Amino acid sequence: MTMLKTSLRNLLAHKGRMLLSVIAVLISVSFVSGTLFYSDTANSDARSASRTGLPDVAVALASKDGGSQPLTVSSEDVQRLKEVTDAARAVGRVTTESVSFITASHQVLNASGRPVTATTWDSVSRNAPVVSKGRAPRDASDAVLDTETAAAGDVEIGDTLRVVGPFGTSVVEITGFTGVDEGQTPPSAVYLQPRTAQRTLLGDTGRYTHIALTAAPGTTPEQLAQRVKEFAERPYETKTVNEAAEERRETLAGGVAVMKYVLLGFAGLSLLVGAFLIVNTFSMLVAQRTREVGLLRAVGASRRQIGRAVLFEAVFLGATGSLMGVAVGLGLAVILLEATGTESAVVVRPGTLLLSLGVGIIVTAGSAYLPARRASRVSPMAALRDHGISEGDAHGRGRAWIGGLLTAAGAASLVGAGLAERSEPGAILLALGVVVTLIGFIIWTPVLARLLIRLVSLAVLRPFGAVGRLAERNALRDPRRTGATAAALLIGLSLVTGLSVTGSSMVASVEEQLDNSTGTDFVIEPPTGQLINAEAERAVKSVDGLKTVTDRKRLTVTLVTPGGKKTRSSLIAADTSYLRDLHVATVAGRMTDAYGVGGMSVDENFAKKHGLDVGSALQVGLAEGVTTQLTVKAVTVESPFDRGAMYTGLPNLLNSVPAGQVPANDAMYATAEDGQAARAYSGLKKELAAYPHIRVRDISDYKKSMQDQVSEVLTMVYGLLALAIVVAALGVVNTLALSVAERSREVGLLRAVGMSRVQIRRMIRLESVVVSVFGALIGVGLGLAWGVTSHELLALSGFELLDVSWETIATVMTGSVLVGLLAALVPGRRASGMDILTAIKKD
Amino acid sequence: MYADTLPSTAPPPRGKSLTAARAQHVVKAYGSGATRVVALDAVDVAIERGQFTAIMGPSGSGKSTLMHCLAGLDTVTSGQIWVDDVEITSLPERRLTELRRDRVGFVFQAFNLLPTLNVMENITLPMDIAGRKPDAGWIAEVVETVGLTGRLKHRPGQLSGGQQQRVAVARALAARPAIVFGDEPTGNLDSRAGAEVLSFLRTSVDTLGQTIVMVTHDPVAASYADRVLYLADGRVVGDMYGPTADNVLERMKQFDGRGRAS
């Protein structure tokens, strides 16, 4: 009880010193709990994904050959299946995500990032959608959509909507909204009349993409599905309502899960960094209290009591920080939910609360464990000694060995990754190397501190004379403390550096490729998974000033190699002009031959894997029931564009596949007549204004949007890493502040023998800067090693240029100096403001 | 009182007065009104150049406060103080720091040295702070005098308490200050180590002409001085030249008795 009281009194006496530790715990825990609250809430949304529109069993044809067109069934198939399976109802449906909806205000309709599906209106199957406002569609030009999507796109009843599908464009009028039960997430869908859907989405009337079966009373969906499978006439595949609902839930939760793990990863990082801060705090408090602990031991406190008292302080501190962190985390969750457009109230599960508190408390207590053990080993004699204990073997041999070995192992793993010939084992080695070198360096920093801090001091502190020397000695005084402070900083900075090298190398490589291997002036692309339908294609081709226009179609094909192996792959069939739009280097053969009659190309890796060479003949399933023989005429080099693609000339496709099964263009390329580039660009933009989902870019815009994409990702990641860096900066402040308090007598002495306040401040500032720069140096070095290794791996995929973003590295180094300067502000002011006499007299 | 009536043992440097430090009507009070505590009550003191002066007095007599004020470590409530002919009570903080750095040396009871610096670096610290080059010959002489040759690369932690205090003395002397203040410099030492330090102080006065002021409560320590000033209740109550341990002790008893009687 007495010990407990001592602990509490200590906490209160040192609450200033604990402040930064509490803040570190608070920041980390708020991030952990915020992420968990957010994902709980988003998941509960996902869990209650509505079953609206899901029939008991959905039946579609299983594809056995290649082809890019959905396989369809006829009205007779629907009828036949109903009879064979004894279903209560069978409804033919057309459903696709390969469609864009353009609102009256020329906006592309989307449901907070989720694609909007087009599907046929079916009010008779089980789980049929219900119109909650307005009326159901009656005419071919009527359509309804769900309330949430309507709200997201500002669509009102009576508005028109353009439906741009692979086979054409329809204009429909919105006659009503469908709704789902409160608390459920509706499928974002626009419901069309069958004829409209068939014309626009399939290009063929009387056909359906799948059949919705409703089970008769007494039959479960599973039984019904079994009957479909037993029906051998057609190769049907089934999906029961439960399977489909699970799929929906997973889709909804999938994005959340990825985000959750990414955010938790960053939260974990800042927690790790915070742990360093806490270790330092407790080490220093224990060191300061040595005499007091010695006295307690002398009057009979046991080792266990001492250790427990310190741990109790840690638990108390962890609990305080965690509680506040959870409160802040709630706020963060609300912000996250708002940002992602989820409008549900935050779900607070007791498990999440406990987990967040537990993580905070355990990490704090765990960090304080070693200092607590050290405190328990203080001998009663310490009470009699004048000065505090030394903090043990700070640069112990064991540490040097373990750190060195881990670093060596990590480095070996990185080298292995750099030398890897294939991406997957390389990536695993890279990840392993990153983690192991990071841990190695964290263990190693105190050992490195002696060497590096001297070097940094040589470079930086020389002009500062005695003040500089004192700063250096202070930084070196306790290498473990300095090491932990710098290690906290190096975690965030090494990741920033590594990612910046990776990112800028990717951008530089792609830019170089764009410069060297593209001859096209304009790139015309619809969103992923969608196509440029015939109308849009005509619009492109009608533009004046274009010299060439390339049709490019992407097919999923089945390939049978000479060895009889069957695989699926993606095949690009394009006009010959595509060869000039995008130069593809070859290992063997010529691309013009690959585009010739009966020719094709395969990429290096595929050729190696299947033992193919120029002259090998492949059986290619181009569409359902259409197989043709193509001969390999060229083997291509891996490039960042059309990764791993195989090419063939468009005529090879058009000559063997019936017109109805030829897919629309997945992209188009165009070159302008000499001097007509500007006119052609504006012409393309104007003609495609009616298709806002299709992007037209010239090469410089294309480059820019690619840079933007990469820098957007990097900015986000840097933003999240900033969290860890802020906590690390707090660690620098913390270490400085505590050591200034610890060294108040020294400061007093320095002042007495004539050091000015300005010099005292400078001394603290220089120490702070040296420690920060030390951390940054290791961080940048480590990050460069990671970045270069990851570049070696990227080079395997054709990203061959290494680009070290020196600006980022300069920013990191300048930033670390700034962190050092800022961190020294308060401790420096406190030290310089210290009263000489009290500083000297204090014992 | 007792000021300005003393024989001088050494001629003052050219253009300087005979006193290395002087206090005139110095009052140091804490608090105000009913809680006002007067630590120094209108003290007039003159410290002569080239002399070894001890300040004695019972606990709470104000002896340490007087030294701190004379040394520019503490501020006064009223009155004036001159150190090496500079009036310091009106000096701004920055100038006061420079004065301490360049013209005053200190030896404290404990914690005199920076643990991160070696012996040599500790000795030259004030000059290093000032950015001045130490006079190598002089430093060598001082080091020799205090017997530290051969230990210059040691860290304070590797030295005994007596050695540490000798380093502190060397540091105090190294910059050739106008005056050296000692705050119970032997308070933490055993009698042998204490005697060593005191004889170094004595030597520095005799052979180097150094002015030293030392606060002590040890009659033996005081007997090394040329002169002993007695303080009680914030006033100078006695002044003795050529003290011996015995007559200092005698005098102390006297004051104690009087203190108790009053």
mmCIF file with all atom_site columns, C-alpha atoms in Angstrom, chain A residues 16 124 245 571 757:
data_model
loop_
_atom_site.group_PDB
_atom_site.id
_atom_site.type_symbol
_atom_site.label_atom_id
_atom_site.label_alt_id
_atom_site.label_comp_id
_atom_site.label_asym_id
_atom_site.label_entity_id
_atom_site.label_seq_id
_atom_site.pdbx_PDB_ins_code
_atom_site.Cartn_x
_atom_site.Cartn_y
_atom_site.Cartn_z
_atom_site.occupancy
_atom_site.B_iso_or_equiv
_atom_site.pdbx_formal_charge
_atom_site.auth_seq_id
_atom_site.auth_comp_id
_atom_site.auth_asym_id
_atom_site.auth_atom_id
_atom_site.pdbx_PDB_model_num
ATOM 1 C CA . GLY A 1 16  ? 5.410   17.330  -16.294 1.00 0.00 ? 16  GLY A CA 1
ATOM 2 C CA . VAL A 1 124 ? -41.248 -11.002 -59.416 1.00 0.00 ? 124 VAL A CA 1
ATOM 3 C CA . ALA A 1 245 ? -24.889 -12.108 -50.213 1.00 0.00 ? 245 ALA A CA 1
ATOM 4 C CA . LEU A 1 571 ? -4.466  -10.877 -75.812 1.00 0.00 ? 571 LEU A CA 1
ATOM 5 C CA . ARG A 1 757 ? 22.080  32.067  -21.632 1.00 0.00 ? 757 ARG A CA 1
#
